Amino acid sequence: MPALSTRQKPKSNFIFAIAFLIALVMCGGIIVSIFMDWEKFKPTIEAKISDAIGRKVHIQGKMSGMLLPMTQVTAENIVIDNIDGGKAPQFLKMESLEVQLSPLSLLTGSIEIGYVHLKSPEIHLEKFSDDKNNWNFAAKSQPAADKKPAPTDKSVSAIPQLHSLKIEKGKVFYADYTTGTKQTVTDLDLDADLNLPSRKASIDATGDWQGQKSKIKLAIKPAKENQLAANLSANIPMGELTFDGTMYDPMQGGNKPLTSAGNFKFAVNATPKIEALGKLNYTPDEIKIVGLQISGADMKGQGDITVKMQNTPFVDAKLNFDTVDVAKLMAAVKSWQSDLAPAVKADAKTAAAAKTGGGLNVRGNFNIGVDKLNLTALTASNVKIQAATMDGRTIALQRFALQTMGDTNIEASGDYNLPASSFDGKARLDIGNLQKLADAAGFGGNDWVKAQPSRVEFTSGVQYAGQKINLKNYNLQNGDLKSSGELGYVMGDNPEFDIRAAISHPSIKKLFAKPDLPVDSKLALNTDLTGRLNGSGLNYGSMQGKVRAELNDGILKGVDWKKVSLEMKEINDPRDLLRVLDQVQRQKDGLTPFRSLTSDWTVVRGVATSNNIALDSDVVKMNGGGNIKLEDQQMDINARVTFNDHPKVPALGVRTFGAVTAPQYAFDTTAIASYYANKAINKAIEKNVDVNKLQQKIDKQGGKLLKKLMGQ
């Protein structure tokens, strides 16, 4: 045993000696670190990093460190310049940076970083165009003579091995000047544990995205060869996202592009909630979602989406929905936009710039179908949307079609401009059963609807921008009713309208349910109507505007002017005139043909007023004016009637008043009575008739009129 002990002793002394030397070196390193002037190295370190990233780096604060046992360097108040033309004052500034490296790893040719700690970093990310941003770094080029080939020894790796990354109280500002979008993350705390040799990593990050709490968690571990298993969960303002799948390990198998595949689920932060799930396949050239399922807000849909990652991404989407409830979907979208608005917003200046350049910058084909579409009061089916994006700002709507209650078909096509939110195209409406559609919409009991034929066909050019809609060169047919023209409408609390229309129909009477309307005409109505509706409802009493109307080839009920004209040939004295007018006032079903009835109206606070009502017929001509209270449907119009067959007879004053559908008439006979009184007096004088005797032959009223005319 002693001999054995003697043989072991030299080995123990050797181990002790090696340990002593290591301790001595470490103590020496610590002592050197204490007395080392790190400030002298700042210019060299700044220059080396600046050359490596192609940006100026400034260490404006103190710098300190320790060489052994672990190399640790701390720098304060660090700034990295922004690119030329950048709008932010700098790309990055931070309160302090602390880095720890393993000195022993340098002996093997590798760089092993224990941890990196960034305190209060502030990063500004800026995008100026599709191919220009401020986060792509490029080292300064070196002269060709100075360039050396990269080492080929695979045992030597210059790729840093980072074990831990910590960000404390960080801020990230993002600005996309092509779309006007600005986003901000504050109070960013990030902890990343990285074990690259074991191909494992876990990352936890929390922060406020435009004031809304957000959280992201990512875990990575080895899977099959050259693959990593990835599990991601994120709660951000847009919604909650989970991903469970695999991704290509960039540290294995050479320099290959990053790819991933797996199942994802995304729940939109909306009320009611909307969820989407499916299988995701990602490559740098293409993103494909297979078996996409969308549900929520009484909506169910499925389909596939492929995005080809080109300079301008190309989207091919094929989606079909079993059901869509428009009211619930719009409520969800509204609540989502309300929650999202603070997180993604554009200021006025950059948004205006986006309208003239940039935009969504995506092209593609979209085929969307809905088997059942629940509208506010209607149910539509077989909804089809076929569209393609022409550029980054315009969607070409090739076909929008739906069927709804009453065998109604709606189709539209045209170009939709995204930044301006405007549409220019055409539309077609074909209603197979107007009554059925009206019943479903809740106004089937309307008298006008009941009186109309079932079929309605409508085509028009459509322009929409902001709150203004223009229907250009529209054509409408409902049975015998035909109409064409232009219509402009500006939405709002006081909507404005501008209508220029021509309407034709064999009879105006057939357009309305009430048979006692005073006009029965072959309707050829030309209208120019401009004005405003005070209030959102179609309340006649709140309408203001101007109307130009022309009604042709009709019959005016109530006064048979032809009969009056014929009987006036037999009038020789005021007594006969009074008898005729008394009969005219008593009759209720007189019919007077006319060629045209024209007028210009102004509508103020629900009262339509005209001073140029003109009626032209073979028997009489009428000119006058008055007003119609649209809300009460009461009229008061005064006119002067002249008889074509009696050009010397003065005009007859006629007042038409009362209900529009059952008017009353009053006549002013003064001028005509004077005319016939003078005529009767002249005859009496010629025949030497005693006026007093003549007075006895006429009624009391006529006699008084005669005596007055003769000054007696």
XYZ file of C-alpha atoms in Angstrom:
712
model
C 0.000 0.000 0.000
C 2.825 2.511 0.779
C 4.339 1.842 -2.586
C 0.963 2.565 -4.220
C 0.681 5.817 -2.294
C 4.113 6.822 -3.474
C 3.112 6.237 -7.090
C -0.126 8.338 -6.705
C 1.475 11.373 -5.133
C 3.100 12.835 -8.273
C -0.281 12.773 -10.067
C -1.982 14.621 -7.208
C 0.696 17.246 -7.213
C 0.254 17.705 -10.983
C -3.483 18.220 -10.658
C -2.941 20.667 -7.846
C -0.350 22.549 -9.900
C -2.728 22.827 -12.897
C -5.527 24.062 -10.650
C -3.198 26.601 -9.079
C -2.117 27.889 -12.491
C -5.776 28.249 -13.635
C -6.659 30.082 -10.435
C -3.609 32.304 -10.862
C -4.570 33.126 -14.464
C -8.172 33.878 -13.421
C -7.017 36.094 -10.577
C -4.672 37.817 -12.994
C -7.537 38.324 -15.439
C -9.711 39.743 -12.688
C -6.933 42.064 -11.531
C -6.260 43.178 -15.101
C -9.971 43.754 -15.622
C -10.134 45.961 -12.546
C -7.292 48.185 -13.620
C -7.943 48.025 -17.375
C -9.022 51.303 -19.069
C -11.968 50.184 -21.272
C -12.557 53.720 -22.524
C -9.465 53.379 -24.727
C -11.103 50.516 -26.601
C -14.381 52.397 -27.376
C -13.259 53.943 -30.691
C -11.973 50.581 -31.908
C -15.129 48.752 -30.869
C -17.358 51.453 -32.451
C -15.417 51.268 -35.716
C -15.463 47.462 -35.883
C -19.230 47.225 -35.271
C -19.939 50.122 -37.663
C -17.996 48.344 -40.423
C -19.814 45.078 -39.699
C -23.342 46.502 -40.015
C -22.756 49.421 -42.344
C -24.131 51.996 -39.875
C -22.481 54.389 -37.483
C -22.479 53.103 -33.891
C -21.931 55.461 -30.942
C -21.140 54.403 -27.370
C -21.899 57.672 -25.617
C -21.776 56.418 -22.040
C -19.342 54.505 -19.866
C -17.871 51.157 -20.850
C -16.658 48.536 -18.412
C -15.935 44.827 -18.348
C -14.183 41.774 -16.977
C -11.992 39.305 -18.861
C -12.091 36.289 -16.524
C -13.548 33.965 -15.404
C -16.221 34.997 -18.015
C -15.660 37.843 -20.422
C -18.334 40.403 -19.605
C -18.719 43.821 -21.233
C -21.207 46.559 -20.327
C -21.778 49.694 -22.405
C -24.134 52.558 -21.622
C -26.085 54.965 -23.821
C -25.638 53.262 -27.208
C -26.972 54.777 -30.465
C -27.106 53.276 -33.989
C -27.729 55.788 -36.762
C -30.694 55.539 -39.125
C -30.232 55.188 -42.888
C -29.948 58.241 -45.115
C -33.441 59.600 -45.715
C -34.865 57.977 -42.583
C -37.423 60.036 -40.709
C -36.620 58.805 -37.194
C -33.584 60.468 -35.552
C -31.883 57.066 -35.060
C -32.476 53.375 -35.756
C -31.707 52.251 -32.188
C -30.842 53.746 -28.857
C -30.669 51.983 -25.525
C -29.837 52.774 -21.939
C -27.342 49.940 -21.590
C -26.089 46.715 -23.179
C -24.529 43.876 -21.226
C -22.853 40.918 -22.981
C -21.187 37.864 -21.497
C -18.888 35.606 -23.554
C -17.018 32.388 -22.826
C -13.247 32.931 -23.326
C -12.568 29.186 -23.534
C -14.869 28.844 -26.566
C -12.616 31.214 -28.505
C -9.831 28.610 -28.276
C -11.965 26.283 -30.439
C -12.758 28.961 -33.008
C -16.346 29.472 -31.878
C -18.117 32.379 -30.220
C -20.246 31.386 -27.264
C -22.343 34.162 -25.753
C -23.736 33.415 -22.315
C -26.312 36.179 -22.377
C -27.219 39.522 -23.879
C -29.200 42.003 -21.801
C -30.727 45.105 -23.451
C -32.104 47.690 -21.078
C -34.700 50.225 -22.352
C -33.977 49.801 -26.059
C -35.919 52.012 -28.470
C -36.088 50.712 -32.056
C -37.516 52.599 -35.061
C -38.495 50.410 -38.039
C -39.363 52.286 -41.244
C -40.581 51.046 -44.626
C -40.310 53.464 -47.537
C -41.160 51.212 -50.514
C -41.331 47.558 -51.476
C -37.536 47.306 -51.671
C -36.379 49.929 -49.202
C -36.475 49.812 -45.398
C -34.118 50.607 -42.549
C -33.727 47.161 -40.974
C -31.619 45.547 -43.701
C -27.938 45.856 -42.738
C -24.948 45.509 -45.056
C -21.306 45.504 -44.064
C -19.048 48.076 -45.669
C -17.340 46.648 -48.759
C -13.654 45.998 -48.537
C -11.015 46.272 -51.274
C -10.614 43.098 -53.267
C -7.023 42.653 -52.063
C -8.143 42.608 -48.449
C -10.832 39.981 -49.002
C -9.959 36.511 -47.833
C -11.783 33.291 -48.624
C -13.947 31.984 -45.838
C -12.481 29.069 -43.871
C -13.604 25.673 -45.091
C -12.880 23.785 -41.891
C -16.327 22.713 -40.750
C -15.040 22.144 -37.243
C -14.575 25.881 -36.858
C -17.800 27.818 -36.619
C -17.875 31.624 -36.569
C -21.637 31.643 -35.919
C -22.243 33.034 -32.429
C -23.867 30.642 -29.963
C -26.302 32.723 -27.903
C -27.727 31.101 -24.739
C -29.894 33.826 -23.275
C -31.440 37.078 -24.497
C -33.252 39.530 -22.253
C -34.990 42.769 -23.232
C -36.257 44.993 -20.463
C -38.724 47.889 -20.940
C -38.225 48.082 -24.695
C -40.057 50.161 -27.284
C -40.632 49.387 -30.962
C -41.986 51.977 -33.409
C -43.060 50.828 -36.879
C -44.036 53.118 -39.765
C -45.026 52.009 -43.271
C -45.005 55.121 -45.434
C -46.525 53.272 -48.406
C -49.808 52.640 -46.576
C -49.697 55.241 -43.818
C -49.754 52.555 -41.107
C -48.103 53.223 -37.762
C -47.768 50.749 -34.913
C -46.142 50.980 -31.501
C -45.133 48.441 -28.865
C -44.123 49.695 -25.431
C -43.145 48.060 -22.135
C -41.660 45.160 -24.093
C -40.191 42.486 -21.836
C -38.594 39.471 -23.524
C -36.849 36.421 -22.107
C -35.318 33.881 -24.475
C -33.545 30.707 -23.319
C -31.583 29.278 -26.210
C -29.730 25.979 -26.378
C -28.658 25.795 -29.983
C -26.445 22.707 -29.666
C -29.462 20.831 -28.272
C -31.764 22.564 -30.813
C -34.058 23.861 -28.098
C -35.416 27.320 -27.409
C -38.183 29.037 -25.481
C -39.209 32.663 -25.884
C -41.666 34.648 -23.749
C -42.555 38.223 -24.628
C -45.100 40.656 -23.205
C -45.858 44.259 -24.032
C -48.434 46.922 -24.784
C -49.396 47.126 -28.460
C -50.833 50.627 -28.800
C -51.895 50.387 -25.169
C -53.359 46.886 -25.435
C -51.758 44.046 -23.505
C -50.160 41.432 -25.760
C -48.308 38.191 -25.127
C -46.302 35.810 -27.328
C -44.852 32.444 -26.350
C -42.739 30.201 -28.603
C -41.208 26.792 -27.786
C -38.859 24.889 -30.125
C -37.431 21.398 -29.748
C -35.867 18.745 -32.019
C -38.118 16.742 -34.316
C -37.099 14.562 -37.219
C -33.905 15.162 -39.166
C -33.340 18.811 -40.093
C -36.717 19.688 -38.567
C -37.762 21.443 -35.382
C -41.073 21.069 -33.574
C -42.548 24.542 -33.021
C -45.383 25.553 -30.725
C -46.558 29.166 -30.876
C -49.270 30.981 -28.946
C -49.951 34.695 -29.277
C -52.544 37.039 -27.843
C -52.401 40.280 -29.796
C -54.922 43.052 -30.569
C -56.081 41.339 -33.779
C -56.879 38.098 -31.959
C -55.508 34.886 -30.477
C -53.211 32.720 -32.620
C -51.882 29.206 -32.013
C -49.595 27.133 -34.250
C -48.419 23.577 -33.710
C -46.178 22.092 -36.364
C -42.642 21.772 -37.682
C -40.126 24.127 -39.216
C -36.827 23.658 -41.007
C -33.817 23.913 -38.703
C -31.619 26.659 -40.164
C -28.656 25.335 -38.156
C -28.758 21.962 -39.888
C -28.359 20.684 -43.416
C -26.594 23.654 -44.962
C -27.940 26.976 -46.212
C -31.562 26.150 -47.050
C -34.599 28.449 -46.881
C -36.827 28.429 -43.817
C -40.002 26.368 -44.218
C -42.766 25.325 -41.832
C -45.937 23.252 -41.807
C -48.601 22.601 -39.202
C -52.032 23.337 -37.835
C -53.083 26.835 -36.872
C -56.061 28.465 -35.199
C -56.884 32.146 -35.151
C -59.700 33.664 -33.086
C -60.574 37.252 -33.962
C -61.048 39.546 -30.990
C -64.626 40.437 -31.875
C -68.115 40.169 -30.422
C -69.419 37.694 -31.435
C -66.122 35.825 -31.844
C -65.001 34.513 -35.236
C -62.504 31.634 -35.529
C -60.445 30.270 -38.416
C -58.397 27.070 -38.433
C -56.629 24.927 -40.976
C -53.325 23.471 -42.121
C -50.555 25.915 -42.967
C -47.652 25.205 -45.333
C -45.026 27.919 -45.619
C -42.099 28.319 -47.965
C -40.380 31.559 -49.002
C -42.116 31.221 -52.393
C -45.617 30.220 -51.294
C -48.010 30.238 -48.347
C -50.815 27.707 -48.588
C -53.758 27.226 -46.227
C -55.544 23.948 -46.851
C -58.857 22.918 -45.296
C -59.551 26.393 -43.944
C -62.626 26.472 -41.701
C -64.275 29.716 -40.592
C -66.997 29.830 -37.947
C -68.706 32.211 -35.555
C -71.372 34.930 -35.737
C -73.759 32.313 -37.205
C -71.299 31.840 -40.066
C -69.765 28.626 -41.426
C -67.312 28.453 -44.270
C -64.542 26.350 -45.734
C -61.990 26.561 -48.525
C -58.352 26.950 -49.542
C -56.095 29.988 -49.887
C -52.755 30.142 -51.709
C -50.426 33.144 -51.648
C -47.529 33.164 -54.097
C -44.745 35.284 -52.642
C -43.602 37.366 -55.611
C -42.554 41.010 -55.779
C -46.292 41.653 -55.669
C -47.977 38.754 -53.801
C -50.613 36.842 -55.766
C -53.599 35.436 -53.831
C -55.815 32.611 -55.062
C -58.766 32.150 -52.676
C -61.623 29.679 -53.031
C -64.138 29.918 -50.182
C -67.709 28.725 -49.762
C -69.940 29.552 -46.804
C -72.943 27.521 -45.719
C -74.482 30.489 -43.909
C -73.629 34.150 -43.312
C -75.661 36.428 -41.054
C -74.884 39.931 -42.275
C -76.082 41.738 -39.138
C -73.990 39.584 -36.801
C -70.995 39.649 -39.130
C -71.111 43.447 -39.375
C -71.460 43.687 -35.589
C -68.375 41.493 -35.200
C -66.416 43.504 -37.759
C -67.447 46.764 -36.099
C -66.392 45.603 -32.635
C -63.121 44.195 -34.039
C -62.330 47.437 -35.853
C -63.172 49.386 -32.719
C -60.749 47.305 -30.652
C -58.127 47.263 -33.382
C -58.319 50.942 -34.267
C -55.768 52.071 -31.653
C -53.370 49.290 -32.671
C -53.272 49.952 -36.417
C -53.833 53.500 -37.498
C -52.699 55.977 -40.138
C -52.202 59.677 -39.696
C -53.758 62.066 -42.225
C -50.506 62.939 -43.954
C -49.273 59.395 -44.580
C -52.784 58.173 -45.421
C -53.058 60.842 -48.107
C -49.702 59.779 -49.486
C -50.851 56.171 -49.566
C -53.744 57.080 -51.875
C -51.365 58.296 -54.551
C -48.670 55.653 -54.154
C -48.459 52.261 -52.508
C -51.525 50.581 -51.096
C -52.431 46.988 -50.401
C -49.961 45.858 -53.083
C -51.498 42.457 -53.732
C -52.968 40.744 -56.780
C -55.018 37.601 -57.113
C -58.271 35.802 -57.837
C -61.079 35.460 -55.320
C -63.995 33.046 -55.706
C -66.413 33.273 -52.768
C -69.808 31.591 -52.499
C -72.553 31.786 -49.849
C -75.358 29.227 -49.872
C -77.547 31.196 -47.461
C -77.162 34.891 -46.683
C -79.286 36.321 -43.867
C -79.885 40.023 -44.461
C -81.687 42.360 -42.070
C -85.161 41.350 -43.238
C -84.406 39.081 -46.173
C -82.708 35.791 -46.867
C -80.466 35.457 -49.914
C -78.983 32.335 -51.437
C -76.454 31.304 -54.062
C -74.271 34.336 -53.454
C -71.266 34.322 -55.775
C -68.306 36.710 -55.748
C -65.613 36.531 -58.406
C -62.930 39.182 -58.208
C -59.321 39.852 -59.087
C -56.938 42.555 -57.934
C -55.565 44.599 -60.804
C -52.856 46.307 -58.780
C -52.158 47.315 -55.229
C -55.124 49.691 -55.134
C -57.948 48.303 -57.282
C -60.121 45.188 -57.091
C -61.829 44.189 -60.327
C -65.189 42.779 -59.268
C -65.868 40.430 -62.170
C -69.187 39.176 -60.840
C -71.252 39.645 -57.717
C -74.527 37.745 -57.773
C -77.187 36.674 -55.283
C -80.735 35.385 -55.165
C -83.212 36.420 -52.513
C -86.888 36.213 -51.615
C -89.365 36.781 -54.406
C -87.071 35.204 -56.986
C -84.914 38.309 -56.887
C -81.531 38.264 -58.609
C -78.880 40.935 -58.106
C -75.681 41.150 -60.118
C -72.881 43.707 -60.109
C -69.446 44.140 -61.677
C -66.846 46.873 -61.780
C -63.683 48.240 -60.202
C -63.324 48.920 -56.474
C -60.527 51.265 -55.411
C -59.226 50.324 -51.970
C -57.546 53.514 -50.701
C -60.385 55.735 -51.947
C -63.101 53.189 -51.033
C -64.853 53.922 -54.331
C -66.659 51.792 -56.923
C -67.251 52.288 -60.631
C -69.244 49.620 -62.439
C -72.729 48.436 -63.304
C -75.563 46.551 -61.621
C -78.635 44.549 -62.578
C -81.703 43.849 -60.425
C -84.373 41.363 -61.479
C -87.328 40.960 -59.083
C -89.511 38.022 -60.057
C -92.186 38.603 -57.380
C -92.387 42.130 -55.995
C -95.161 41.315 -53.521
C -93.235 38.369 -52.086
C -90.113 40.480 -51.716
C -92.103 43.292 -50.076
C -93.743 40.826 -47.674
C -90.321 39.529 -46.637
C -89.019 43.084 -46.185
C -92.014 44.083 -44.058
C -93.868 46.518 -46.358
C -96.047 44.101 -48.320
C -99.226 45.909 -47.196
C -98.316 49.077 -49.076
C -101.097 50.080 -51.513
C -98.631 51.031 -54.221
C -96.883 47.656 -54.025
C -100.208 45.822 -54.247
C -101.132 47.698 -57.406
C -97.893 46.868 -59.250
C -97.059 43.929 -61.518
C -94.808 41.337 -59.909
C -91.835 41.617 -62.270
C -89.312 44.455 -61.875
C -86.175 44.765 -64.015
C -83.499 47.371 -63.338
C -80.078 48.015 -64.877
C -77.753 50.918 -64.233
C -74.220 52.181 -64.205
C -73.089 52.681 -60.613
C -70.546 55.104 -59.208
C -69.846 55.252 -55.486
C -67.347 57.436 -53.644
C -67.435 58.536 -50.033
C -71.123 59.005 -49.241
C -72.260 59.753 -52.787
C -73.967 57.288 -55.134
C -74.647 58.010 -58.801
C -76.867 55.793 -60.967
C -75.994 56.595 -64.579
C -78.225 55.759 -67.555
C -80.522 53.576 -65.492
C -83.420 51.683 -67.039
C -86.376 50.358 -65.048
C -89.363 48.338 -66.210
C -92.277 47.186 -64.072
C -95.005 45.845 -66.308
C -96.111 48.746 -68.507
C -94.139 51.231 -66.417
C -90.823 52.300 -67.928
C -88.319 54.774 -66.571
C -84.818 55.905 -67.509
C -82.448 58.642 -66.460
C -79.875 59.479 -63.796
C -80.023 59.593 -60.025
C -77.554 61.104 -57.567
C -77.798 60.551 -53.823
C -75.583 61.828 -51.012
C -76.016 59.934 -47.754
C -76.005 61.551 -44.320
C -78.283 63.063 -41.697
C -79.636 65.425 -44.366
C -79.333 63.320 -47.531
C -79.269 65.143 -50.864
C -80.718 63.888 -54.123
C -80.539 64.842 -57.787
C -82.918 62.994 -60.124
C -83.396 63.427 -63.865
C -85.882 60.837 -65.039
C -88.311 60.068 -67.823
C -91.315 57.865 -66.930
C -93.865 56.375 -69.313
C -96.997 54.304 -68.630
C -100.291 53.723 -70.472
C -102.191 55.097 -67.488
C -101.131 56.814 -64.320
C -104.242 55.502 -62.615
C -102.925 51.940 -62.791
C -99.860 52.921 -60.778
C -101.854 53.544 -57.620
C -104.354 51.547 -55.629
C -106.769 54.448 -55.018
C -109.176 54.770 -57.973
C -110.354 58.322 -57.181
C -107.192 60.133 -58.253
C -108.054 63.269 -60.238
C -105.752 62.405 -63.166
C -105.999 59.429 -65.495
C -103.248 59.768 -68.064
C -101.021 58.136 -70.560
C -98.089 58.950 -68.388
C -95.052 60.522 -70.019
C -93.460 62.250 -67.054
C -90.153 64.104 -67.313
C -88.805 65.107 -63.924
C -85.772 67.022 -62.724
C -85.620 66.848 -58.953
C -82.866 68.189 -56.719
C -82.944 68.836 -53.011
C -82.459 67.543 -49.502
C -84.288 65.285 -47.069
C -84.155 66.653 -43.534
C -83.830 63.443 -41.590
C -83.010 59.927 -42.643
C -86.597 58.812 -43.253
C -88.481 59.234 -46.509
C -90.908 61.653 -44.909
C -92.469 63.909 -47.536
C -92.941 66.591 -44.929
C -89.180 66.934 -44.490
C -88.255 67.203 -48.162
C -86.689 70.305 -49.687
C -85.813 70.757 -53.344
C -87.009 71.553 -56.852
C -89.105 69.514 -59.269
C -89.723 69.920 -62.978
C -92.682 67.786 -64.106
C -94.438 67.260 -67.430
C -97.488 64.983 -67.735
C -98.750 64.150 -71.202
C -101.958 62.802 -72.774
C -104.229 62.504 -69.785
C -107.764 62.958 -68.464
C -108.487 65.334 -65.588
C -111.402 64.150 -63.467
C -113.940 66.322 -61.676
C -114.613 69.126 -64.206
C -115.703 68.375 -67.761
C -114.370 71.518 -69.421
C -115.528 70.292 -72.803
C -119.128 70.292 -71.577
C -118.656 73.754 -70.093
C -117.221 75.048 -73.356
C -120.108 73.677 -75.399
C -122.757 75.111 -73.091
C -121.098 78.502 -73.043
C -122.206 78.904 -76.668
C -125.798 79.117 -75.370
C -125.019 81.778 -72.760
C -126.552 85.127 -73.539
C -126.810 86.598 -70.086
C -125.336 86.032 -66.581
C -128.292 83.891 -65.574
C -127.269 81.195 -68.080
C -123.646 81.382 -66.872
C -124.647 80.876 -63.269
C -126.809 77.920 -64.219
C -123.930 76.212 -66.107
C -121.362 76.773 -63.355
C -123.784 75.510 -60.733
C -124.114 72.279 -62.680
C -120.309 72.031 -63.085
C -119.820 72.372 -59.325
C -122.361 69.638 -58.666
C -120.936 67.046 -61.055
C -118.369 64.558 -59.678
C -117.293 62.481 -62.649
C -116.481 64.970 -65.361
C -113.667 64.005 -67.732
C -111.472 66.578 -69.438
C -108.856 65.361 -71.944
C -105.557 67.260 -72.008
C -102.376 67.144 -74.068
C -99.879 68.169 -71.380
C -99.695 69.354 -67.808
C -96.391 71.030 -66.877
C -95.117 72.729 -63.757
C -92.009 73.672 -61.763
C -92.146 73.105 -58.023
C -90.038 74.081 -55.065
C -90.363 71.967 -51.937
C -89.624 73.606 -48.578
C -90.397 71.902 -45.286
C -92.788 69.502 -46.970
C -94.788 72.127 -48.872
C -94.539 72.026 -52.677
C -95.145 75.404 -54.326
C -95.502 76.276 -58.016
C -96.339 79.503 -59.841
C -96.324 78.140 -63.404
C -98.820 75.276 -63.587
C -99.873 75.047 -67.224
C -102.502 72.737 -68.765
C -103.042 72.518 -72.501
C -105.970 70.742 -74.174
C -108.150 70.982 -77.270
C -110.865 72.722 -75.233
C -109.163 74.920 -72.646
C -105.833 76.294 -71.502
C -105.050 76.768 -67.840
C -102.291 78.738 -66.088
C -101.871 79.264 -62.392
C -100.082 78.338 -59.207
C -100.507 77.129 -55.670
C -99.187 74.686 -53.123
C -99.534 71.068 -52.024
C -98.851 69.969 -48.441
C -97.148 66.657 -49.168
C -97.424 65.253 -45.681
C -101.155 65.981 -45.355
C -101.873 65.482 -49.083
C -103.865 68.754 -49.167
C -103.831 71.153 -52.086
C -104.806 74.774 -52.790
C -104.286 75.866 -56.401
C -105.638 78.935 -58.157
C -105.743 79.057 -61.952
C -107.215 81.033 -64.852
C -109.003 78.981 -67.527
C -109.470 80.235 -71.083
C -111.658 78.528 -73.692
C -110.130 77.844 -77.080
C -113.487 78.076 -78.859
C -114.317 81.393 -77.183
C -111.244 83.610 -77.497
C -113.187 86.784 -76.563
C -114.527 85.319 -73.331
C -112.441 86.417 -70.345
C -110.580 83.830 -68.236
C -112.536 81.924 -65.641
C -111.010 81.825 -62.166
C -110.867 78.312 -60.703
C -109.748 77.324 -57.229
C -108.950 73.645 -56.662
C -108.575 72.780 -52.983
C -108.925 70.034 -50.403
C -107.663 66.454 -50.569
C -105.460 65.628 -53.555
C -107.438 62.446 -54.239
C -110.867 64.166 -53.980
C -110.482 67.855 -54.773
C -113.181 70.518 -54.535
C -113.690 73.372 -56.980
C -114.753 77.008 -56.613
C -115.226 79.419 -59.536
C -114.640 83.172 -59.804
C -117.270 84.323 -62.359
C -116.756 88.075 -62.061
C -114.927 88.639 -65.338
C -117.160 86.352 -67.417
C -120.317 87.684 -65.790
C -119.217 91.219 -66.617
C -118.616 90.153 -70.196
C -122.066 88.545 -70.603
C -123.785 91.298 -68.647
C -122.378 93.900 -71.012
C -123.391 91.687 -73.923
C -126.961 91.338 -72.543
C -127.211 95.088 -71.845
C -126.107 95.967 -75.339
C -128.782 93.657 -76.756
C -131.375 95.160 -74.422
C -130.464 98.669 -75.509
C -130.585 97.672 -79.170
C -134.117 96.286 -78.708
C -135.187 99.105 -76.348
C -135.838 96.607 -73.578
C -136.560 98.053 -70.163
C -133.761 97.092 -67.901
C -136.116 96.748 -64.976
C -138.158 94.236 -66.953
C -134.972 92.391 -67.889
C -134.060 92.261 -64.237
C -137.319 90.454 -63.505
C -136.393 87.705 -65.974
C -133.138 86.831 -64.302
C -132.466 85.761 -60.802
C -131.784 88.185 -58.026
C -127.993 87.740 -58.082
C -127.734 88.353 -61.815
C -129.974 91.431 -61.569
C -127.822 92.989 -58.881
C -124.781 92.358 -61.048
C -126.415 94.022 -64.040
C -127.511 97.086 -62.076
C -124.024 97.416 -60.711
C -122.480 97.220 -64.174
C -124.927 99.918 -65.444
C -124.244 102.146 -62.490
C -127.800 101.953 -61.214
